[in-house]
Amino acid sequence: MAGRRTLLLIDADEPSRDFVRRALARLGFAVTIAQNGGEALGQFAPRLFELVITDLHLPDMSGLEVLRQIKQLSPETPVVVLASNSEVKDVVQALRLGASDYLLKPLENVGALDHAICRITHADTLAQQNVEYREELERRNRELREHVEVLQRDQQAGRLLQQHLLPRTPYRYPGNIEAAFRLFPSLYLSGDFVDYGLFGERFVAFYLVDVSGHGVSSALVTALIKHSIMHLLRERPLFSQLDTLDQDLLDVLSMINRELLSTRLDKHASMFVGAVDCRARKLHYAVAGQVPMPVIVTAAGAEWLPGKGRPLGLFEQGDWQVLCASLPENWRLVACSDGVLELIEGADLLEREDKLLQAIDRSGGDLDSLCTALHVGSFEALPDDITLLTLRQGEATETDRSS
């Protein structure tokens, strides 16, 4: 019958052979009979029989030799030996050669035979399941490695694309204004983004945005934000007239807020956006949930810029305000994403912000000096995306020259 379990029985003793055959048939085995070793080896082939039972005393050769040859041909095939009480040494040798079990003749107890056969076939089934499990696990591990490799390649490509979208750093504009940044993603891709540019010959506009979360989804939102701003710039000129400058800043925030709400990606963002009026030496800016606040560094030291406004992507109205700060001849502007605060030890946010302000003051607002002071490049794994944006005008301060 198709699907029946197969067994090779090697025994020259007819009563013993018939007893075993009937017992095995009752267990569902299709039994093939061999009366000597030569006949058995002629019929045996790997994976042809699920189990072999052989008498140790055969008319043409030792049952140990039959066992040895079967194990050479098919090490995984279980073999049970039949032995008399006088063949104890041979039983020990059989077990050393790989026999799975032994039964003592004369065979009279069907239960003992059933128990031995069931134990061996159960162990064999478990072994086969274990092999199949390992093979399946190896297959899944290969697939996982392949998926990880594809994901890494995609993330590396995404990182290169995101870096391509970022502006050159540092970049010097007319009026001796220099913009620069450092961006350190916690993963391959960053939820932080910066951009800046010269509009006309008078205004240098810029922004720093920090999208909630990490990885691909947050990085895609930064690309959406840049695309939206560029689309707005194509629709109408921004940052070209002083009398519309403040409204331009509010329009940028409103537009990004609408985009984030409409995408329904459950993403929000903080943002610092501004424009430097090179002719009037003034900074026009607005903040949307920005933490920490931007810092202005002058000869008098470093101080927080005032301002407030709700984050983008959470509320229909953000209550954003455009503020204006007069700038001296020499100044530095420093803006950081909130990941910077994760690098600073402190009991609470206020203490960490105070230590950050002190570090900015000691560095004079110099980007490289500040990164060194915060040890931002020495962390193998960052807790969050970290971005520092600086703008400067005029000669270096005494702090810069001494650092």
mmCIF file of C-alpha atoms in Angstrom:
data_model
loop_
_atom_site.group_PDB
_atom_site.id
_atom_site.type_symbol
_atom_site.label_atom_id
_atom_site.label_comp_id
_atom_site.label_asym_id
_atom_site.label_seq_id
_atom_site.Cartn_x
_atom_site.Cartn_y
_atom_site.Cartn_z
ATOM 1 C CA MET A 1 0.000 0.000 0.000
ATOM 2 C CA ALA A 2 1.376 3.383 -0.975
ATOM 3 C CA GLY A 3 2.592 5.399 1.962
ATOM 4 C CA ARG A 4 3.240 2.399 4.248
ATOM 5 C CA ARG A 5 6.425 2.398 6.312
ATOM 6 C CA THR A 6 9.108 0.029 5.066
ATOM 7 C CA LEU A 7 11.303 -2.301 7.101
ATOM 8 C CA LEU A 8 13.983 -4.855 6.239
ATOM 9 C CA LEU A 9 13.972 -7.950 8.489
ATOM 10 C CA ILE A 10 17.068 -10.184 8.327
ATOM 11 C CA ASP A 11 16.546 -13.451 10.187
ATOM 12 C CA ALA A 12 17.080 -17.109 9.217
ATOM 13 C CA ASP A 13 14.976 -18.403 12.142
ATOM 14 C CA GLU A 14 11.497 -18.883 10.668
ATOM 15 C CA PRO A 15 9.473 -18.835 13.954
ATOM 16 C CA SER A 16 11.285 -15.707 15.122
ATOM 17 C CA ARG A 17 10.959 -14.114 11.689
ATOM 18 C CA ASP A 18 7.206 -14.790 11.494
ATOM 19 C CA PHE A 19 6.639 -13.422 15.006
ATOM 20 C CA VAL A 20 8.457 -10.191 14.192
ATOM 21 C CA ARG A 21 6.798 -9.842 10.773
ATOM 22 C CA ARG A 22 3.270 -10.166 12.222
ATOM 23 C CA ALA A 23 4.055 -7.713 15.034
ATOM 24 C CA LEU A 24 5.493 -5.176 12.592
ATOM 25 C CA ALA A 25 2.607 -5.560 10.176
ATOM 26 C CA ARG A 26 0.279 -4.686 13.026
ATOM 27 C CA LEU A 27 2.313 -1.480 13.502
ATOM 28 C CA GLY A 28 1.783 -0.602 9.844
ATOM 29 C CA PHE A 29 5.111 -1.681 8.381
ATOM 30 C CA ALA A 30 5.562 -3.270 4.983
ATOM 31 C CA VAL A 31 8.170 -5.911 5.835
ATOM 32 C CA THR A 32 10.795 -7.176 3.380
ATOM 33 C CA ILE A 33 12.326 -10.509 4.414
ATOM 34 C CA ALA A 34 15.957 -11.551 3.976
ATOM 35 C CA GLN A 35 17.191 -14.898 5.319
ATOM 36 C CA ASN A 36 20.934 -14.143 5.229
ATOM 37 C CA GLY A 37 23.362 -11.257 5.097
ATOM 38 C CA GLY A 38 24.169 -11.449 1.428
ATOM 39 C CA GLU A 39 20.518 -11.382 0.457
ATOM 40 C CA ALA A 40 19.899 -8.434 2.793
ATOM 41 C CA LEU A 41 22.796 -6.356 1.475
ATOM 42 C CA GLY A 42 21.642 -7.073 -2.061
ATOM 43 C CA GLN A 43 18.199 -5.644 -1.286
ATOM 44 C CA PHE A 44 19.331 -2.712 0.855
ATOM 45 C CA ALA A 45 19.679 0.803 -0.502
ATOM 46 C CA PRO A 46 19.881 4.162 1.288
ATOM 47 C CA ARG A 47 16.445 5.660 2.087
ATOM 48 C CA LEU A 48 14.701 2.521 0.837
ATOM 49 C CA PHE A 49 13.909 1.216 4.336
ATOM 50 C CA GLU A 50 12.875 3.228 7.354
ATOM 51 C CA LEU A 51 14.277 0.591 9.714
ATOM 52 C CA VAL A 52 16.423 -2.570 9.637
ATOM 53 C CA ILE A 53 16.193 -5.470 12.086
ATOM 54 C CA THR A 54 18.938 -8.071 11.842
ATOM 55 C CA ASP A 55 19.819 -11.201 13.739
ATOM 56 C CA LEU A 56 23.440 -11.252 14.909
ATOM 57 C CA HIS A 57 23.654 -14.969 14.010
ATOM 58 C CA LEU A 58 23.252 -15.426 10.249
ATOM 59 C CA PRO A 59 24.154 -18.480 8.152
ATOM 60 C CA ASP A 60 26.541 -16.721 5.756
ATOM 61 C CA MET A 61 28.123 -13.858 7.718
ATOM 62 C CA SER A 62 28.117 -12.114 11.066
ATOM 63 C CA GLY A 63 25.221 -9.803 11.800
ATOM 64 C CA LEU A 64 27.864 -7.301 12.982
ATOM 65 C CA GLU A 65 29.295 -7.235 9.463
ATOM 66 C CA VAL A 66 25.835 -6.642 8.014
ATOM 67 C CA LEU A 67 25.358 -3.808 10.517
ATOM 68 C CA ARG A 68 28.745 -2.301 9.651
ATOM 69 C CA GLN A 69 28.060 -2.340 5.900
ATOM 70 C CA ILE A 70 24.568 -0.891 6.264
ATOM 71 C CA LYS A 71 25.920 1.932 8.410
ATOM 72 C CA GLN A 72 28.588 2.621 5.812
ATOM 73 C CA LEU A 73 25.949 2.820 3.097
ATOM 74 C CA SER A 74 23.387 4.766 5.123
ATOM 75 C CA PRO A 75 24.517 6.100 8.538
ATOM 76 C CA GLU A 76 21.094 7.604 9.240
ATOM 77 C CA THR A 77 19.168 4.317 8.913
ATOM 78 C CA PRO A 78 18.372 2.909 12.391
ATOM 79 C CA VAL A 79 19.261 -0.755 12.957
ATOM 80 C CA VAL A 80 17.968 -3.071 15.713
ATOM 81 C CA VAL A 81 19.883 -6.277 16.428
ATOM 82 C CA LEU A 82 18.413 -9.585 17.611
ATOM 83 C CA ALA A 83 20.665 -11.504 20.000
ATOM 84 C CA SER A 84 20.602 -14.365 22.453
ATOM 85 C CA ASN A 85 21.713 -14.115 26.068
ATOM 86 C CA SER A 86 25.029 -15.673 25.105
ATOM 87 C CA GLU A 87 25.810 -12.870 22.646
ATOM 88 C CA VAL A 88 26.096 -9.997 25.148
ATOM 89 C CA LYS A 89 29.589 -9.020 23.941
ATOM 90 C CA ASP A 90 28.326 -8.885 20.374
ATOM 91 C CA VAL A 91 25.457 -6.642 21.498
ATOM 92 C CA VAL A 92 27.924 -4.208 23.039
ATOM 93 C CA GLN A 93 29.949 -4.230 19.836
ATOM 94 C CA ALA A 94 26.784 -3.685 17.802
ATOM 95 C CA LEU A 95 25.883 -0.620 19.846
ATOM 96 C CA ARG A 96 29.388 0.709 19.281
ATOM 97 C CA LEU A 97 28.951 0.194 15.536
ATOM 98 C CA GLY A 98 25.806 2.314 15.595
ATOM 99 C CA ALA A 99 22.921 0.000 16.416
ATOM 100 C CA SER A 100 19.943 1.899 17.777
ATOM 101 C CA ASP A 101 18.728 -0.869 20.101
ATOM 102 C CA TYR A 102 18.721 -4.632 20.686
ATOM 103 C CA LEU A 103 16.153 -7.323 21.460
ATOM 104 C CA LEU A 104 16.867 -10.650 23.163
ATOM 105 C CA LYS A 105 15.720 -13.907 21.666
ATOM 106 C CA PRO A 106 13.558 -15.834 21.921
ATOM 107 C CA LEU A 107 11.047 -13.084 21.124
ATOM 108 C CA GLU A 108 7.844 -13.716 23.038
ATOM 109 C CA ASN A 109 6.772 -10.256 24.259
ATOM 110 C CA VAL A 110 5.012 -8.197 21.584
ATOM 111 C CA GLY A 111 4.942 -5.195 23.912
ATOM 112 C CA ALA A 112 8.747 -5.106 24.177
ATOM 113 C CA LEU A 113 9.037 -5.199 20.385
ATOM 114 C CA ASP A 114 6.404 -2.495 19.979
ATOM 115 C CA HIS A 115 8.100 -0.319 22.554
ATOM 116 C CA ALA A 116 11.541 -0.641 20.944
ATOM 117 C CA ILE A 117 10.265 0.012 17.425
ATOM 118 C CA CYS A 118 8.076 2.945 18.471
ATOM 119 C CA ARG A 119 10.916 4.506 20.462
ATOM 120 C CA ILE A 120 13.314 4.252 17.521
ATOM 121 C CA THR A 121 10.852 5.490 14.894
ATOM 122 C CA HIS A 122 9.761 8.330 17.185
ATOM 123 C CA ALA A 123 13.386 9.355 17.708
ATOM 124 C CA ASP A 124 13.968 9.062 13.972
ATOM 125 C CA THR A 125 10.911 11.217 13.303
ATOM 126 C CA LEU A 126 12.163 13.825 15.762
ATOM 127 C CA ALA A 127 15.607 13.719 14.160
ATOM 128 C CA GLN A 128 14.079 14.175 10.712
ATOM 129 C CA GLN A 129 11.910 17.015 11.978
ATOM 130 C CA ASN A 130 15.006 18.564 13.512
ATOM 131 C CA VAL A 131 16.833 18.297 10.187
ATOM 132 C CA GLU A 132 13.860 19.827 8.361
ATOM 133 C CA TYR A 133 13.639 22.545 11.000
ATOM 134 C CA ARG A 134 17.345 23.386 10.613
ATOM 135 C CA GLU A 135 16.999 23.430 6.836
ATOM 136 C CA GLU A 136 13.962 25.696 7.084
ATOM 137 C CA LEU A 137 15.769 27.926 9.574
ATOM 138 C CA GLU A 138 18.793 28.141 7.289
ATOM 139 C CA ARG A 139 16.522 28.982 4.350
ATOM 140 C CA ARG A 140 14.783 31.710 6.318
ATOM 141 C CA ASN A 141 18.129 33.050 7.538
ATOM 142 C CA ARG A 142 19.357 33.229 3.948
ATOM 143 C CA GLU A 143 16.203 35.064 2.949
ATOM 144 C CA LEU A 144 16.573 37.400 5.920
ATOM 145 C CA ARG A 145 20.191 38.147 5.019
ATOM 146 C CA GLU A 146 19.139 38.830 1.440
ATOM 147 C CA HIS A 147 16.345 41.149 2.621
ATOM 148 C CA VAL A 148 18.734 42.944 4.992
ATOM 149 C CA GLU A 149 21.264 43.382 2.191
ATOM 150 C CA VAL A 150 18.573 44.819 -0.075
ATOM 151 C CA LEU A 151 17.382 47.105 2.721
ATOM 152 C CA GLN A 152 20.926 48.266 3.420
ATOM 153 C CA ARG A 153 21.504 48.991 -0.252
ATOM 154 C CA ASP A 154 18.224 50.897 -0.409
ATOM 155 C CA GLN A 155 19.093 52.853 2.728
ATOM 156 C CA GLN A 156 22.570 53.631 1.433
ATOM 157 C CA ALA A 157 21.038 54.859 -1.818
ATOM 158 C CA GLY A 158 18.535 56.904 0.159
ATOM 159 C CA ARG A 159 21.312 58.372 2.273
ATOM 160 C CA LEU A 160 23.268 59.398 -0.815
ATOM 161 C CA LEU A 161 20.135 60.972 -2.263
ATOM 162 C CA GLN A 162 19.400 62.844 0.970
ATOM 163 C CA GLN A 163 22.991 64.089 1.118
ATOM 164 C CA HIS A 164 22.632 65.236 -2.482
ATOM 165 C CA LEU A 165 19.616 67.337 -1.478
ATOM 166 C CA LEU A 166 21.552 69.091 1.278
ATOM 167 C CA PRO A 167 23.322 72.392 0.500
ATOM 168 C CA ARG A 168 27.080 72.813 0.233
ATOM 169 C CA THR A 169 28.870 73.393 3.508
ATOM 170 C CA PRO A 170 30.361 75.797 4.230
ATOM 171 C CA TYR A 171 29.037 78.294 1.700
ATOM 172 C CA ARG A 172 29.903 81.981 1.624
ATOM 173 C CA TYR A 173 27.479 84.571 0.282
ATOM 174 C CA PRO A 174 27.982 88.197 -0.719
ATOM 175 C CA GLY A 175 28.117 90.457 2.298
ATOM 176 C CA ASN A 176 30.628 88.121 3.971
ATOM 177 C CA ILE A 177 27.905 85.796 5.301
ATOM 178 C CA GLU A 178 28.845 82.167 5.657
ATOM 179 C CA ALA A 179 26.419 79.274 6.255
ATOM 180 C CA ALA A 180 27.508 75.815 7.371
ATOM 181 C CA PHE A 181 26.068 72.732 9.025
ATOM 182 C CA ARG A 182 26.864 69.297 10.419
ATOM 183 C CA LEU A 183 24.266 66.529 10.198
ATOM 184 C CA PHE A 184 24.742 63.230 12.058
ATOM 185 C CA PRO A 185 21.931 60.702 11.445
ATOM 186 C CA SER A 186 21.197 58.108 14.130
ATOM 187 C CA LEU A 187 20.367 55.629 11.331
ATOM 188 C CA TYR A 188 21.216 55.546 7.629
ATOM 189 C CA LEU A 189 18.677 58.277 6.951
ATOM 190 C CA SER A 190 17.906 61.385 8.949
ATOM 191 C CA GLY A 191 14.723 63.101 10.036
ATOM 192 C CA ASP A 192 16.722 66.362 10.268
ATOM 193 C CA PHE A 193 17.279 68.626 7.307
ATOM 194 C CA VAL A 194 18.750 72.055 6.588
ATOM 195 C CA ASP A 195 18.834 74.348 3.604
ATOM 196 C CA TYR A 196 19.875 77.919 2.828
ATOM 197 C CA GLY A 197 20.190 80.208 -0.159
ATOM 198 C CA LEU A 198 20.707 83.767 -1.372
ATOM 199 C CA PHE A 199 17.657 85.648 -2.660
ATOM 200 C CA GLY A 200 18.440 88.683 -4.730
ATOM 201 C CA GLU A 201 21.500 90.432 -3.366
ATOM 202 C CA ARG A 202 20.018 91.246 0.015
ATOM 203 C CA PHE A 203 18.502 88.242 1.794
ATOM 204 C CA VAL A 204 20.048 84.952 2.915
ATOM 205 C CA ALA A 205 17.185 82.662 3.881
ATOM 206 C CA PHE A 206 17.576 79.371 5.743
ATOM 207 C CA TYR A 207 15.775 76.726 7.764
ATOM 208 C CA LEU A 208 16.421 73.782 10.062
ATOM 209 C CA VAL A 209 13.662 71.185 10.370
ATOM 210 C CA ASP A 210 13.464 68.174 12.710
ATOM 211 C CA VAL A 211 10.826 65.589 11.751
ATOM 212 C CA SER A 212 9.565 63.265 14.473
ATOM 213 C CA GLY A 213 10.782 59.683 14.433
ATOM 214 C CA HIS A 214 13.739 58.125 12.660
ATOM 215 C CA GLY A 215 14.621 56.304 9.477
ATOM 216 C CA VAL A 216 13.036 56.149 6.067
ATOM 217 C CA SER A 217 9.605 57.629 6.822
ATOM 218 C CA SER A 218 11.061 60.707 8.544
ATOM 219 C CA ALA A 219 13.654 61.150 5.804
ATOM 220 C CA LEU A 220 10.921 61.038 3.158
ATOM 221 C CA VAL A 221 9.096 63.816 4.990
ATOM 222 C CA THR A 222 12.244 65.985 4.858
ATOM 223 C CA ALA A 223 12.318 65.437 1.098
ATOM 224 C CA LEU A 224 8.632 66.406 0.945
ATOM 225 C CA ILE A 225 9.362 69.586 2.872
ATOM 226 C CA LYS A 226 12.181 70.597 0.533
ATOM 227 C CA HIS A 227 10.024 69.801 -2.517
ATOM 228 C CA SER A 228 7.143 71.855 -1.113
ATOM 229 C CA ILE A 229 9.361 74.865 -0.454
ATOM 230 C CA MET A 230 10.857 74.645 -3.934
ATOM 231 C CA HIS A 231 7.347 74.413 -5.403
ATOM 232 C CA LEU A 232 6.317 77.519 -3.450
ATOM 233 C CA LEU A 233 9.384 79.334 -4.736
ATOM 234 C CA ARG A 234 8.379 78.495 -8.312
ATOM 235 C CA GLU A 235 4.865 79.829 -7.740
ATOM 236 C CA ARG A 236 5.967 83.224 -6.496
ATOM 237 C CA PRO A 237 9.185 84.990 -5.467
ATOM 238 C CA LEU A 238 9.977 84.595 -1.790
ATOM 239 C CA PHE A 239 12.393 86.647 0.310
ATOM 240 C CA SER A 240 12.801 89.259 -2.385
ATOM 241 C CA GLN A 241 11.082 92.276 -0.815
ATOM 242 C CA LEU A 242 11.470 93.639 2.696
ATOM 243 C CA ASP A 243 7.785 94.513 3.049
ATOM 244 C CA THR A 244 6.766 90.854 2.342
ATOM 245 C CA LEU A 245 9.630 89.155 4.148
ATOM 246 C CA ASP A 246 7.753 88.384 7.380
ATOM 247 C CA GLN A 247 4.725 87.056 5.499
ATOM 248 C CA ASP A 248 7.005 84.853 3.393
ATOM 249 C CA LEU A 249 8.328 83.193 6.554
ATOM 250 C CA LEU A 250 4.790 82.609 7.837
ATOM 251 C CA ASP A 251 3.702 81.255 4.459
ATOM 252 C CA VAL A 252 6.502 78.680 4.533
ATOM 253 C CA LEU A 253 5.409 77.468 7.978
ATOM 254 C CA SER A 254 1.729 77.412 7.004
ATOM 255 C CA MET A 255 2.427 75.520 3.800
ATOM 256 C CA ILE A 256 4.501 72.821 5.550
ATOM 257 C CA ASN A 257 1.911 72.547 8.305
ATOM 258 C CA ARG A 258 -0.813 71.901 5.706
ATOM 259 C CA GLU A 259 1.354 69.324 3.919
ATOM 260 C CA LEU A 260 2.031 67.358 7.104
ATOM 261 C CA LEU A 261 -1.620 67.406 8.128
ATOM 262 C CA SER A 262 -2.793 66.304 4.685
ATOM 263 C CA THR A 263 -0.363 63.383 4.347
ATOM 264 C CA ARG A 264 -1.799 61.695 7.484
ATOM 265 C CA LEU A 265 1.582 60.090 8.134
ATOM 266 C CA ASP A 266 1.317 60.816 11.861
ATOM 267 C CA LYS A 267 4.432 62.965 11.540
ATOM 268 C CA HIS A 268 5.077 66.350 13.057
ATOM 269 C CA ALA A 269 8.112 68.610 12.911
ATOM 270 C CA SER A 270 9.864 71.451 14.666
ATOM 271 C CA MET A 271 11.339 74.185 12.525
ATOM 272 C CA PHE A 272 13.476 77.299 12.693
ATOM 273 C CA VAL A 273 13.184 79.457 9.581
ATOM 274 C CA GLY A 274 14.694 82.860 8.990
ATOM 275 C CA ALA A 275 16.229 85.378 6.642
ATOM 276 C CA VAL A 276 19.166 87.721 7.170
ATOM 277 C CA ASP A 277 18.748 91.185 5.681
ATOM 278 C CA CYS A 278 22.340 91.912 4.712
ATOM 279 C CA ARG A 279 21.634 95.545 3.857
ATOM 280 C CA ALA A 280 19.800 96.475 7.062
ATOM 281 C CA ARG A 281 21.809 93.976 9.178
ATOM 282 C CA LYS A 282 18.709 92.403 10.672
ATOM 283 C CA LEU A 283 17.559 88.839 11.305
ATOM 284 C CA HIS A 284 13.894 88.027 10.641
ATOM 285 C CA TYR A 285 12.892 84.609 11.970
ATOM 286 C CA ALA A 286 10.115 82.382 13.283
ATOM 287 C CA VAL A 287 10.123 79.182 15.320
ATOM 288 C CA ALA A 288 7.695 76.268 15.324
ATOM 289 C CA GLY A 289 8.174 74.049 18.357
ATOM 290 C CA GLN A 290 11.939 74.578 18.184
ATOM 291 C CA VAL A 291 13.904 73.011 21.069
ATOM 292 C CA PRO A 292 16.479 74.213 21.894
ATOM 293 C CA MET A 293 15.943 77.771 20.776
ATOM 294 C CA PRO A 294 18.468 79.338 18.387
ATOM 295 C CA VAL A 295 21.403 81.222 19.878
ATOM 296 C CA ILE A 296 22.943 84.497 18.746
ATOM 297 C CA VAL A 297 26.621 85.021 19.588
ATOM 298 C CA THR A 298 28.123 88.516 19.668
ATOM 299 C CA ALA A 299 31.003 90.217 21.447
ATOM 300 C CA ALA A 300 28.744 90.345 24.500
ATOM 301 C CA GLY A 301 28.437 86.544 24.579
ATOM 302 C CA ALA A 302 25.832 83.951 23.652
ATOM 303 C CA GLU A 303 22.130 84.346 24.339
ATOM 304 C CA TRP A 304 18.912 82.590 23.369
ATOM 305 C CA LEU A 305 16.730 84.205 20.767
ATOM 306 C CA PRO A 306 13.153 84.741 21.998
ATOM 307 C CA GLY A 307 10.154 83.289 20.219
ATOM 308 C CA LYS A 308 7.377 80.720 20.350
ATOM 309 C CA GLY A 309 5.106 78.771 18.053
ATOM 310 C CA ARG A 310 3.473 75.368 17.839
ATOM 311 C CA PRO A 311 5.108 72.426 16.042
ATOM 312 C CA LEU A 312 4.105 71.709 12.453
ATOM 313 C CA GLY A 313 1.665 68.947 11.602
ATOM 314 C CA LEU A 314 -0.344 68.921 14.840
ATOM 315 C CA PHE A 315 -2.655 71.930 14.738
ATOM 316 C CA GLU A 316 -4.523 73.801 12.032
ATOM 317 C CA GLN A 317 -3.173 77.079 13.406
ATOM 318 C CA GLY A 318 0.317 77.374 14.818
ATOM 319 C CA ASP A 319 0.257 80.890 16.281
ATOM 320 C CA TRP A 320 3.668 81.511 14.789
ATOM 321 C CA GLN A 321 5.296 84.905 15.199
ATOM 322 C CA VAL A 322 7.952 86.581 13.107
ATOM 323 C CA LEU A 323 10.511 88.375 15.232
ATOM 324 C CA CYS A 324 13.308 90.692 14.202
ATOM 325 C CA ALA A 325 16.750 91.054 15.801
ATOM 326 C CA SER A 326 19.343 93.669 14.976
ATOM 327 C CA LEU A 327 22.770 92.303 14.203
ATOM 328 C CA PRO A 328 26.135 93.845 15.031
ATOM 329 C CA GLU A 329 29.041 93.909 12.616
ATOM 330 C CA ASN A 330 30.319 90.531 13.818
ATOM 331 C CA TRP A 331 27.835 87.838 14.825
ATOM 332 C CA ARG A 332 27.209 84.100 14.831
ATOM 333 C CA LEU A 333 23.871 82.307 14.731
ATOM 334 C CA VAL A 334 23.654 78.733 16.025
ATOM 335 C CA ALA A 335 20.630 76.430 15.693
ATOM 336 C CA CYS A 336 20.509 72.799 16.825
ATOM 337 C CA SER A 337 18.034 69.953 16.566
ATOM 338 C CA ASP A 338 16.885 68.522 19.890
ATOM 339 C CA GLY A 339 19.138 65.474 19.473
ATOM 340 C CA VAL A 340 22.040 67.655 20.655
ATOM 341 C CA LEU A 341 20.498 67.747 24.111
ATOM 342 C CA GLU A 342 20.787 63.950 24.323
ATOM 343 C CA LEU A 343 24.576 64.355 24.353
ATOM 344 C CA ILE A 344 24.557 66.612 27.407
ATOM 345 C CA GLU A 345 24.219 65.331 30.948
ATOM 346 C CA GLY A 346 21.772 67.128 33.181
ATOM 347 C CA ALA A 347 18.999 66.553 35.669
ATOM 348 C CA ASP A 348 16.384 68.145 33.429
ATOM 349 C CA LEU A 349 15.895 69.991 30.162
ATOM 350 C CA LEU A 350 16.686 73.406 31.641
ATOM 351 C CA GLU A 351 20.047 72.224 32.972
ATOM 352 C CA ARG A 352 20.984 70.619 29.646
ATOM 353 C CA GLU A 353 19.956 73.748 27.742
ATOM 354 C CA ASP A 354 22.060 75.886 30.094
ATOM 355 C CA LYS A 355 25.095 73.656 29.491
ATOM 356 C CA LEU A 356 24.513 73.864 25.738
ATOM 357 C CA LEU A 357 24.410 77.664 25.901
ATOM 358 C CA GLN A 358 27.685 77.661 27.838
ATOM 359 C CA ALA A 359 29.297 75.378 25.236
ATOM 360 C CA ILE A 360 28.133 77.673 22.410
ATOM 361 C CA ASP A 361 29.452 80.693 24.302
ATOM 362 C CA ARG A 362 32.871 79.070 24.860
ATOM 363 C CA SER A 363 33.094 78.083 21.188
ATOM 364 C CA GLY A 364 32.147 81.548 20.039
ATOM 365 C CA GLY A 365 29.568 79.928 17.796
ATOM 366 C CA ASP A 366 32.242 78.227 15.700
ATOM 367 C CA LEU A 367 30.787 75.034 14.199
ATOM 368 C CA ASP A 368 33.890 72.832 14.382
ATOM 369 C CA SER A 369 34.739 73.972 17.906
ATOM 370 C CA LEU A 370 31.195 73.323 19.075
ATOM 371 C CA CYS A 371 31.123 69.812 17.566
ATOM 372 C CA THR A 372 34.400 69.057 19.321
ATOM 373 C CA ALA A 373 33.136 70.396 22.640
ATOM 374 C CA LEU A 374 29.976 68.267 22.411
ATOM 375 C CA HIS A 375 31.961 65.177 21.278
ATOM 376 C CA VAL A 376 29.296 64.782 18.629
ATOM 377 C CA GLY A 377 31.508 62.811 16.259
ATOM 378 C CA SER A 378 32.749 60.309 18.855
ATOM 379 C CA PHE A 379 29.528 58.361 19.384
ATOM 380 C CA GLU A 380 29.227 55.025 17.560
ATOM 381 C CA ALA A 381 25.445 54.974 18.044
ATOM 382 C CA LEU A 382 23.565 58.242 18.414
ATOM 383 C CA PRO A 383 20.298 58.316 20.394
ATOM 384 C CA ASP A 384 18.755 60.742 17.902
ATOM 385 C CA ASP A 385 19.523 62.618 14.706
ATOM 386 C CA ILE A 386 21.809 65.564 15.471
ATOM 387 C CA THR A 387 22.123 68.690 13.349
ATOM 388 C CA LEU A 388 23.924 71.956 13.952
ATOM 389 C CA LEU A 389 23.403 74.931 11.652
ATOM 390 C CA THR A 390 25.502 78.103 11.866
ATOM 391 C CA LEU A 391 25.493 81.408 10.063
ATOM 392 C CA ARG A 392 28.173 84.018 10.576
ATOM 393 C CA GLN A 393 29.158 87.452 9.410
ATOM 394 C CA GLY A 394 32.319 89.438 10.026
ATOM 395 C CA GLU A 395 35.706 88.475 11.367
ATOM 396 C CA ALA A 396 36.282 85.591 13.763
ATOM 397 C CA THR A 397 35.931 86.369 17.448
ATOM 398 C CA GLU A 398 38.773 86.050 19.936
ATOM 399 C CA THR A 399 37.315 82.721 20.999
ATOM 400 C CA ASP A 400 37.534 81.410 17.422
ATOM 401 C CA ARG A 401 41.139 82.494 17.061
ATOM 402 C CA SER A 402 42.151 80.821 20.330
ATOM 403 C CA SER A 403 40.260 77.549 19.630
#
